[in-house]
JSON list of C-alpha atoms in Angstrom, two decimals:
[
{"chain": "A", "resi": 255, "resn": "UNK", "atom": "CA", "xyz": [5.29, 0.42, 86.24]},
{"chain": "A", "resi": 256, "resn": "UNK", "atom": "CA", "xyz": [4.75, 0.74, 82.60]},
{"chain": "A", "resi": 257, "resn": "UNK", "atom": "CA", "xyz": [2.51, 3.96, 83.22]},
{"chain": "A", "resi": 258, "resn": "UNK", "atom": "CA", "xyz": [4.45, 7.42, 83.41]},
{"chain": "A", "resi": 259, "resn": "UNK", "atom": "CA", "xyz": [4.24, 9.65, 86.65]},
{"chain": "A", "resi": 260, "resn": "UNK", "atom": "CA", "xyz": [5.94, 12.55, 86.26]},
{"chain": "A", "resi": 261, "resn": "UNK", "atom": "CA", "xyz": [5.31, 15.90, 88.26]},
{"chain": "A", "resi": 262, "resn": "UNK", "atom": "CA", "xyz": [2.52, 14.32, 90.37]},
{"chain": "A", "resi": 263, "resn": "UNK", "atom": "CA", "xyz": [2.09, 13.39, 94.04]},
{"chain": "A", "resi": 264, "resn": "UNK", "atom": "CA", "xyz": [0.90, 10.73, 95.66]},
{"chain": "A", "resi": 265, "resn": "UNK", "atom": "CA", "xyz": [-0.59, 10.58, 98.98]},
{"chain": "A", "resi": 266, "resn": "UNK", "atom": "CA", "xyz": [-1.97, 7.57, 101.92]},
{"chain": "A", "resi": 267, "resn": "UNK", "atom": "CA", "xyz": [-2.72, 4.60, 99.64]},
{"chain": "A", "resi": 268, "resn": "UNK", "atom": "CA", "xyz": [-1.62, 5.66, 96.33]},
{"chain": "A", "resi": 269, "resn": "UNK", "atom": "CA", "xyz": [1.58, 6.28, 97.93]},
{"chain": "A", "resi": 270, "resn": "UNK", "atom": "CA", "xyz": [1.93, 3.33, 99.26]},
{"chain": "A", "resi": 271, "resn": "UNK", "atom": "CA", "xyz": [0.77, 1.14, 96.87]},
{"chain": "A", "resi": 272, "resn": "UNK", "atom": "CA", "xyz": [3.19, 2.69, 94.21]},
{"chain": "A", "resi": 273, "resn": "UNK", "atom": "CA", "xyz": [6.00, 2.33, 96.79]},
{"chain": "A", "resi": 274, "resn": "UNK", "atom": "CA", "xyz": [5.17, -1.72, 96.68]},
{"chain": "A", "resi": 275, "resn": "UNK", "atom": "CA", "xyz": [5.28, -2.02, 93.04]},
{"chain": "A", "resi": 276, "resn": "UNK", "atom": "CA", "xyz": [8.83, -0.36, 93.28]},
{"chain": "A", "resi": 277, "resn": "UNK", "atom": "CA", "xyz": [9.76, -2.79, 95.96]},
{"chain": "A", "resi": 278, "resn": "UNK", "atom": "CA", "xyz": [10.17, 0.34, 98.50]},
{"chain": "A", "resi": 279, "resn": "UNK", "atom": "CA", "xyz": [11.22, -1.32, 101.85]},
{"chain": "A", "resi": 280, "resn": "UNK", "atom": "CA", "xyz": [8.70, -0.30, 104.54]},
{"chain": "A", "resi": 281, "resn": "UNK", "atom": "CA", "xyz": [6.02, 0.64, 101.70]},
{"chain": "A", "resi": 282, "resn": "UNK", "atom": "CA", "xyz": [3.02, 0.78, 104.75]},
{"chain": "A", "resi": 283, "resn": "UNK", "atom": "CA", "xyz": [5.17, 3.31, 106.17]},
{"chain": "A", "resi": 284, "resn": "UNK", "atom": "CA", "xyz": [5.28, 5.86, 103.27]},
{"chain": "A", "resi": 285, "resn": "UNK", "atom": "CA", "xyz": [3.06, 9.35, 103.50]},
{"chain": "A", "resi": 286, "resn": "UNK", "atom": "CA", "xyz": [4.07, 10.74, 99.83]},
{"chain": "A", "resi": 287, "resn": "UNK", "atom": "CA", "xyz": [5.30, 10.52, 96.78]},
{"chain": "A", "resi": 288, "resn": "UNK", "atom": "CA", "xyz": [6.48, 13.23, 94.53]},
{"chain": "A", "resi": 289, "resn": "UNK", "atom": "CA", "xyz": [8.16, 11.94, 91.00]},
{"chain": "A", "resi": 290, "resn": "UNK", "atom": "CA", "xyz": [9.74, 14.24, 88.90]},
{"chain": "A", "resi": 291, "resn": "UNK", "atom": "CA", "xyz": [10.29, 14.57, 85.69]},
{"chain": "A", "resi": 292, "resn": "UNK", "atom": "CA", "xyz": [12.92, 17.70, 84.57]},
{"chain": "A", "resi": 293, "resn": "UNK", "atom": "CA", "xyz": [16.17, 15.65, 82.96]},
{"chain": "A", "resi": 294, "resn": "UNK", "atom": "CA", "xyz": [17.91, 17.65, 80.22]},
{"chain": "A", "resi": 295, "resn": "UNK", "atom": "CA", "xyz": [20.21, 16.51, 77.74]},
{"chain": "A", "resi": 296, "resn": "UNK", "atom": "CA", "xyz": [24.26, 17.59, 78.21]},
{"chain": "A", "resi": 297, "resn": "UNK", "atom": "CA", "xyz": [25.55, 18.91, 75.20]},
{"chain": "A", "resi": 298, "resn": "UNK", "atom": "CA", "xyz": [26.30, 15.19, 72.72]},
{"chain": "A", "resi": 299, "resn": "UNK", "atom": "CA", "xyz": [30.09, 15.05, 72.59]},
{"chain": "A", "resi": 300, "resn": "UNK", "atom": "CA", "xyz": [31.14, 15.43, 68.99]},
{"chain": "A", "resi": 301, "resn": "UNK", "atom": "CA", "xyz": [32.55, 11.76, 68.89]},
{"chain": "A", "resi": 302, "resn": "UNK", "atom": "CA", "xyz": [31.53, 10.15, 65.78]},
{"chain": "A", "resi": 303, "resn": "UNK", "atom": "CA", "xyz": [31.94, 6.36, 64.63]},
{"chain": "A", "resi": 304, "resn": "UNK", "atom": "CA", "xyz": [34.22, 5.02, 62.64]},
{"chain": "A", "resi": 305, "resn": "UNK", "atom": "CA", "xyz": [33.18, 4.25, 59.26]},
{"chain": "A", "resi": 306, "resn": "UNK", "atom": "CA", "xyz": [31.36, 0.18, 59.93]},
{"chain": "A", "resi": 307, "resn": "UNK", "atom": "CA", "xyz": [30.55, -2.17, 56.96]},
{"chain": "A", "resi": 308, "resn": "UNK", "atom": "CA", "xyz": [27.21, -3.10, 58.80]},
{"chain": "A", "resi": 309, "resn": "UNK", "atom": "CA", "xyz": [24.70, -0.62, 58.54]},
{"chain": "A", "resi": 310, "resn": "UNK", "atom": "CA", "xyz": [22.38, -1.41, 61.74]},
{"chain": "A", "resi": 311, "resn": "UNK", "atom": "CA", "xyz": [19.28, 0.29, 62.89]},
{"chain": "A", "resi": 312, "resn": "UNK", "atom": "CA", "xyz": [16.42, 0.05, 65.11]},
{"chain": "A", "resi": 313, "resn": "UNK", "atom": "CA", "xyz": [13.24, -0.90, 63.59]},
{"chain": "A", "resi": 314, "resn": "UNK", "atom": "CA", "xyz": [10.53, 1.81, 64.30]},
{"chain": "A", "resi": 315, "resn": "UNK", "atom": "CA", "xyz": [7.62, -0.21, 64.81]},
{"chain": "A", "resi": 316, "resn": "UNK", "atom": "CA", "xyz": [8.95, -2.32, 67.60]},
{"chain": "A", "resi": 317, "resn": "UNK", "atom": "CA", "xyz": [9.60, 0.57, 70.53]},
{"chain": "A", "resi": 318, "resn": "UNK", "atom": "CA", "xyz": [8.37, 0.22, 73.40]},
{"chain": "A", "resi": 319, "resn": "UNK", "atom": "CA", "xyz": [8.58, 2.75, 76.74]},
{"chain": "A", "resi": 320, "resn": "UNK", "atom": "CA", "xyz": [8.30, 1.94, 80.41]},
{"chain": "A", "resi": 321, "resn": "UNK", "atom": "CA", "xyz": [8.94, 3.44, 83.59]},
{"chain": "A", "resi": 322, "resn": "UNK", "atom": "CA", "xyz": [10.94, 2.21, 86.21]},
{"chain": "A", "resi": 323, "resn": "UNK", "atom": "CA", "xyz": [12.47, 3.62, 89.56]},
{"chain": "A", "resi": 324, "resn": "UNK", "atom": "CA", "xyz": [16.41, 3.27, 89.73]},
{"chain": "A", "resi": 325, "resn": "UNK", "atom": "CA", "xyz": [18.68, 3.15, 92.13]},
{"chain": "A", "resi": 326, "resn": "UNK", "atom": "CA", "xyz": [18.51, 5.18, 96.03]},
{"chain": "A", "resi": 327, "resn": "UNK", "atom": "CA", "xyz": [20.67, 7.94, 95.31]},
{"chain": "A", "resi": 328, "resn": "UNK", "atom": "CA", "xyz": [20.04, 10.08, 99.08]},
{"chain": "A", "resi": 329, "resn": "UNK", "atom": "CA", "xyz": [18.31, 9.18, 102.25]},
{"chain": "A", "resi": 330, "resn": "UNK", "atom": "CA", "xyz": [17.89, 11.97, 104.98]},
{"chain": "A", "resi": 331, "resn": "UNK", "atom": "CA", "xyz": [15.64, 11.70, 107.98]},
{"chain": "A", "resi": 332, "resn": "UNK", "atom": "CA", "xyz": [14.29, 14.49, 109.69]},
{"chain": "A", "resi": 333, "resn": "UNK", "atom": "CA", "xyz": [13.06, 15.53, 113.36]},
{"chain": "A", "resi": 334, "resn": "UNK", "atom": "CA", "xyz": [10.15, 17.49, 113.78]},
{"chain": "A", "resi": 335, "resn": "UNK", "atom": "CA", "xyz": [8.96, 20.21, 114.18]},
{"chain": "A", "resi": 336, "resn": "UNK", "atom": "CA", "xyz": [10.73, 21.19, 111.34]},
{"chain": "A", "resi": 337, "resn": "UNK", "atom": "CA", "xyz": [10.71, 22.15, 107.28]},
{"chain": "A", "resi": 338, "resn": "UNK", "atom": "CA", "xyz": [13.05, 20.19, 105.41]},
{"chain": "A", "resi": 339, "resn": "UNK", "atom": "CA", "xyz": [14.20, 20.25, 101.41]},
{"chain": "A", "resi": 340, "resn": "UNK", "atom": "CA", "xyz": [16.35, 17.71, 100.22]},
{"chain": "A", "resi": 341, "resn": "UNK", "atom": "CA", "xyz": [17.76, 18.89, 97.01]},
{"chain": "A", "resi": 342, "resn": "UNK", "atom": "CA", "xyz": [19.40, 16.98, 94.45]},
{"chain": "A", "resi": 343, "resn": "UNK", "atom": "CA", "xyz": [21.22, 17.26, 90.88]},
{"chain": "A", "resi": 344, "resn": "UNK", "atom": "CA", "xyz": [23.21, 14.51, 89.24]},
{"chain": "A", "resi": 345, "resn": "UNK", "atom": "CA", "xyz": [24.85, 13.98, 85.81]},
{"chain": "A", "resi": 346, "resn": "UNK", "atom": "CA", "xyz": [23.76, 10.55, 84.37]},
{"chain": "A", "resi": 347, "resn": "UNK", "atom": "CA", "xyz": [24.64, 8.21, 81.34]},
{"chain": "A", "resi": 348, "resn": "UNK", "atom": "CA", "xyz": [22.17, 6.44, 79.42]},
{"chain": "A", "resi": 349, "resn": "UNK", "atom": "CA", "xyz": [23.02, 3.24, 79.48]},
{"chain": "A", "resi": 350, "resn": "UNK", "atom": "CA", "xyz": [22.15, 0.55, 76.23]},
{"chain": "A", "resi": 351, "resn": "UNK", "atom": "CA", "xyz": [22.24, -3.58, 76.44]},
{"chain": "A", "resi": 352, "resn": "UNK", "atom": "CA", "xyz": [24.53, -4.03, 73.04]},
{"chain": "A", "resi": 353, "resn": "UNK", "atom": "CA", "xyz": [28.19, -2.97, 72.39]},
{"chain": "A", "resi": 354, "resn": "UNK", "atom": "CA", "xyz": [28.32, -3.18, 68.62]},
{"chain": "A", "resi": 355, "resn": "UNK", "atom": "CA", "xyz": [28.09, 0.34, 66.78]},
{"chain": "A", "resi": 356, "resn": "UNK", "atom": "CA", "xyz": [24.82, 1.69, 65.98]},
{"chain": "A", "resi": 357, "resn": "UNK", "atom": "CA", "xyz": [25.25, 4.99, 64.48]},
{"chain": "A", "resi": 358, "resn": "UNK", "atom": "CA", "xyz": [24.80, 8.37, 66.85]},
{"chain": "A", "resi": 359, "resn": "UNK", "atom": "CA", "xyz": [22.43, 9.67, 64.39]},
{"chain": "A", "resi": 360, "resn": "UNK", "atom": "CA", "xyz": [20.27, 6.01, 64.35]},
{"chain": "A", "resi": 361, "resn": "UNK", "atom": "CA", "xyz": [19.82, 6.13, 67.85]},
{"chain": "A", "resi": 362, "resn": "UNK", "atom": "CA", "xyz": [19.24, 10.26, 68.13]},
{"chain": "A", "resi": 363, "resn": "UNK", "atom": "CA", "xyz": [16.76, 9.97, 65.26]},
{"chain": "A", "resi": 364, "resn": "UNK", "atom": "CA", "xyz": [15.01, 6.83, 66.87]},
{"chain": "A", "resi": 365, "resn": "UNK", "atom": "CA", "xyz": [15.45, 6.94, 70.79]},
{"chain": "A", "resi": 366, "resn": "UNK", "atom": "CA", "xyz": [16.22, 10.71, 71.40]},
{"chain": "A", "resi": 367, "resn": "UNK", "atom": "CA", "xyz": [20.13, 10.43, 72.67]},
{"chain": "A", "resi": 368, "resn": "UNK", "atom": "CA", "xyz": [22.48, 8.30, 72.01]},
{"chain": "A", "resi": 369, "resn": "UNK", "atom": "CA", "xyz": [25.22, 6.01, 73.62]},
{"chain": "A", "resi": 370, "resn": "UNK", "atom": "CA", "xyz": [27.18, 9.88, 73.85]},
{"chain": "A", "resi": 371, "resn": "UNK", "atom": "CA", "xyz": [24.54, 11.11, 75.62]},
{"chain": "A", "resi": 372, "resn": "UNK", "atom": "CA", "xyz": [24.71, 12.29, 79.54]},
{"chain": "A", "resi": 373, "resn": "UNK", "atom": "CA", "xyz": [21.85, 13.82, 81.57]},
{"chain": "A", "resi": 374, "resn": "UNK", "atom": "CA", "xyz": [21.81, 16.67, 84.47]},
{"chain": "A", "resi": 375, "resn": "UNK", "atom": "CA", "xyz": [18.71, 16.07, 86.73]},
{"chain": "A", "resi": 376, "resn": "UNK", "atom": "CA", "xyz": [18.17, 18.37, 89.81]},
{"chain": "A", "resi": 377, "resn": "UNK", "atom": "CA", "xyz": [15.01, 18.85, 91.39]},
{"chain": "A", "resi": 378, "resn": "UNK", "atom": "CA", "xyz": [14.22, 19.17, 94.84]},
{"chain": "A", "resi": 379, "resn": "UNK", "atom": "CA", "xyz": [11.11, 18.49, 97.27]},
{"chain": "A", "resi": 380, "resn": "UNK", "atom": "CA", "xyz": [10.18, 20.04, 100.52]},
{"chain": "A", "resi": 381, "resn": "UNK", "atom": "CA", "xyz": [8.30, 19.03, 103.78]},
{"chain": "A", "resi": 382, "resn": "UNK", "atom": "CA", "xyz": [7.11, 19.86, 106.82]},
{"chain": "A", "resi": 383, "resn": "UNK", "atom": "CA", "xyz": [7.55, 17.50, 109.74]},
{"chain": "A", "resi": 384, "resn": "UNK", "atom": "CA", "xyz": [5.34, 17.88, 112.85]},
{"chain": "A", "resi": 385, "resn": "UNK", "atom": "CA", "xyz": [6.50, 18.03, 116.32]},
{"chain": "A", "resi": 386, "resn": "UNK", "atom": "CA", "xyz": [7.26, 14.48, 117.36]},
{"chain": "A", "resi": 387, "resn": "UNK", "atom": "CA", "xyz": [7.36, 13.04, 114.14]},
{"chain": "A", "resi": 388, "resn": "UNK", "atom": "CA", "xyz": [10.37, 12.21, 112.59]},
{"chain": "A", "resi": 389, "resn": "UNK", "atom": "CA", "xyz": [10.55, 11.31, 108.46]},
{"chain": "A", "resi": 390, "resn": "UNK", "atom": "CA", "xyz": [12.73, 9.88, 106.12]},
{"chain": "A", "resi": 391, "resn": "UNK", "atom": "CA", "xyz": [13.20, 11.53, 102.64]},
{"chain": "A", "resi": 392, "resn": "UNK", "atom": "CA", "xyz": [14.55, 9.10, 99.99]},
{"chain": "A", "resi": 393, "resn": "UNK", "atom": "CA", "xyz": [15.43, 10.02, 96.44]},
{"chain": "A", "resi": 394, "resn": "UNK", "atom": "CA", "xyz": [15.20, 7.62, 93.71]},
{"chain": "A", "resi": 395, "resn": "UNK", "atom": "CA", "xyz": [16.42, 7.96, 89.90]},
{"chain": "A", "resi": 396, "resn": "UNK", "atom": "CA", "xyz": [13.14, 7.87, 87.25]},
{"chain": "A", "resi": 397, "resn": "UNK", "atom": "CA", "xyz": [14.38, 5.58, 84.63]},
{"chain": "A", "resi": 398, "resn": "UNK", "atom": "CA", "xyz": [13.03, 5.54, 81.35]},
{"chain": "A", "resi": 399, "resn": "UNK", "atom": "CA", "xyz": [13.53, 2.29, 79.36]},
{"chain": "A", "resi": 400, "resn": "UNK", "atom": "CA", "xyz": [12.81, 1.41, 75.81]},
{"chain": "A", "resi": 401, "resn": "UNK", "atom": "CA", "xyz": [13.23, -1.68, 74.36]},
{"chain": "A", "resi": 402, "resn": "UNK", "atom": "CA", "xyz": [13.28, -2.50, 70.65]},
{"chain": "A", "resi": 403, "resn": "UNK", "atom": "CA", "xyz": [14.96, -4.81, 67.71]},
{"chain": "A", "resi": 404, "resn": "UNK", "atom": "CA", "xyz": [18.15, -3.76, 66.14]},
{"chain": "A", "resi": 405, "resn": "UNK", "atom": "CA", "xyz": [17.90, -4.87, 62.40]},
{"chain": "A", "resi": 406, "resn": "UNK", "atom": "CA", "xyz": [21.04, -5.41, 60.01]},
{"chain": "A", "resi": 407, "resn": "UNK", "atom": "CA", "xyz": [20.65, -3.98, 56.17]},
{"chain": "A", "resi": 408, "resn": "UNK", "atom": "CA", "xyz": [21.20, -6.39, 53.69]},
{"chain": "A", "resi": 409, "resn": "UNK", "atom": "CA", "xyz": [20.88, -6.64, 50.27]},
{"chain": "A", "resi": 410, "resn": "UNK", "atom": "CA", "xyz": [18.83, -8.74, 49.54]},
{"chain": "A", "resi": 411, "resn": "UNK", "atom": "CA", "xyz": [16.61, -9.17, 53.09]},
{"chain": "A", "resi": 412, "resn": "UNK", "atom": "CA", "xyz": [17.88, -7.13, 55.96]},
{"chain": "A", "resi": 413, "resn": "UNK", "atom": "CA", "xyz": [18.65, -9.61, 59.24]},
{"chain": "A", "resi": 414, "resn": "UNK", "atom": "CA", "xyz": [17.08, -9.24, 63.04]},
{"chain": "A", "resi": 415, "resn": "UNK", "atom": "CA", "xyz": [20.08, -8.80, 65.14]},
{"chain": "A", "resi": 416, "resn": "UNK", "atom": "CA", "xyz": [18.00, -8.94, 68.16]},
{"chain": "A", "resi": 417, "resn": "UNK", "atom": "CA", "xyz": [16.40, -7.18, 71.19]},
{"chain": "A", "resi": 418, "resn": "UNK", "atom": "CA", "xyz": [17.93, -4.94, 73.07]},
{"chain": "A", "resi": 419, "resn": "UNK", "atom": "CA", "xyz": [17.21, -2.01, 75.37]},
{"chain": "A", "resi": 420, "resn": "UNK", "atom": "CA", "xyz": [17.99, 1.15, 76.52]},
{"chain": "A", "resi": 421, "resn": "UNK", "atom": "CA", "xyz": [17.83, 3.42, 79.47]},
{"chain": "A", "resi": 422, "resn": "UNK", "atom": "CA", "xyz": [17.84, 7.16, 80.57]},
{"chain": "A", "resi": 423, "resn": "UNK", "atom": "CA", "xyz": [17.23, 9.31, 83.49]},
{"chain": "A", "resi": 424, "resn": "UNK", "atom": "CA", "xyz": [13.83, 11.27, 83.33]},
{"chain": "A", "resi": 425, "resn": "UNK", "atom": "CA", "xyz": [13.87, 12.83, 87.10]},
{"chain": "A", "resi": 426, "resn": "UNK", "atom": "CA", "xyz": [13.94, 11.57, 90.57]},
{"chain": "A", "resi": 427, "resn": "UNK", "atom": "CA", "xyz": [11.17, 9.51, 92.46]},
{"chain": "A", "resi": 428, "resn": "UNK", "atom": "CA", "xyz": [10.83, 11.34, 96.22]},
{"chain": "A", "resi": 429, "resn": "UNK", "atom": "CA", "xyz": [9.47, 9.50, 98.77]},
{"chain": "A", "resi": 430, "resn": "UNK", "atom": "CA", "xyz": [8.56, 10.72, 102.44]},
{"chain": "A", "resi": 431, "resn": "UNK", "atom": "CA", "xyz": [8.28, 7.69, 105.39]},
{"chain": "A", "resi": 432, "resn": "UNK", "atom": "CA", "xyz": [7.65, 7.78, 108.89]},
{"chain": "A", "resi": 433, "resn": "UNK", "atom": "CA", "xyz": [10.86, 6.42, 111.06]}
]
């Protein structure tokens, strides 16, 4: 979905529409969404590049953001009558489609991290399960992804390299199912 959702909550229809875009198995089934969105950066290791004869960068004008949900990182189901919290916190990588060196600053300056950069993500989500009822919580990663053309500097006409992409952890996607 190319629309953010961050810190809302879905519920009957919206729910389970949202759950079909994302390719959710058993999207009729779903009750609730919550989708987070509380990532924060890990210090940037110090590492710098090497000194490189090319002198890529991104040009500005051709980012573009979407939102997608990542992989099932928990599953829990529940009995009722009960009140149940899954909590989670992971450490992520962002993760970039080329291997040739753009510089750490480049990509800070342009994208916000870098190919250094690691994210912590913890958030949790709570809910009450009725007598008789049993649900299913599942937590998804909230992936951010940008995609954009790396240019090469030249002297006389700088070069399109290509078009490339990028992704990073922005919180977790919670779902809540009937079993």
């Amino acid at each position: 979905s190319s629309e953010i959702l961050t810190g809302r909550v879905l519920i009957g229809e919206d729910a389970q529409n949202y759950a079909k875009e994302m390719g959710i198995v058993d999207a009729e089934n779903v009750l609730e969404i919550y989708i987070s969105n509380n990532a924060t950066t890990i210090e940037e290791s110090n590492v710098q590049p090497y000194f490189f004869k090319r002198d890529y960068y991104i040009k500005e004008d051709t980012i573009e953001t979407t939102y997608e949900t990542g992989k099932l990182i928990r599953r829990s189901e529940y009995q009722g009558p009960a009140t149940a919290t899954m909590s989670v916190t992971e450490t992520f990588s962002a993760t970039f489609s080329f291997d040739f060196e753009v510089g750490i600053d480049e990509l800070n300056t342009k994208l916000g991290y870098s190919t250094t950069s690691t994210f912590s993500v913890t958030d949790s989500y709570t809910v009450s399960v009725p007598d008789g009822k049993t649900y299913a919580l599942e937590c998804y990663v909230n992936n951010e992804e940008k995609t954009f053309e790396i240019w090469d500097k030249d002297l006389i006409f700088d070069n399109k390299v290509g078009v490339y992409y990028s992704i990073r952890p922005v919180g977790y996607v919670f779902i809540k199912k009937v079993v």
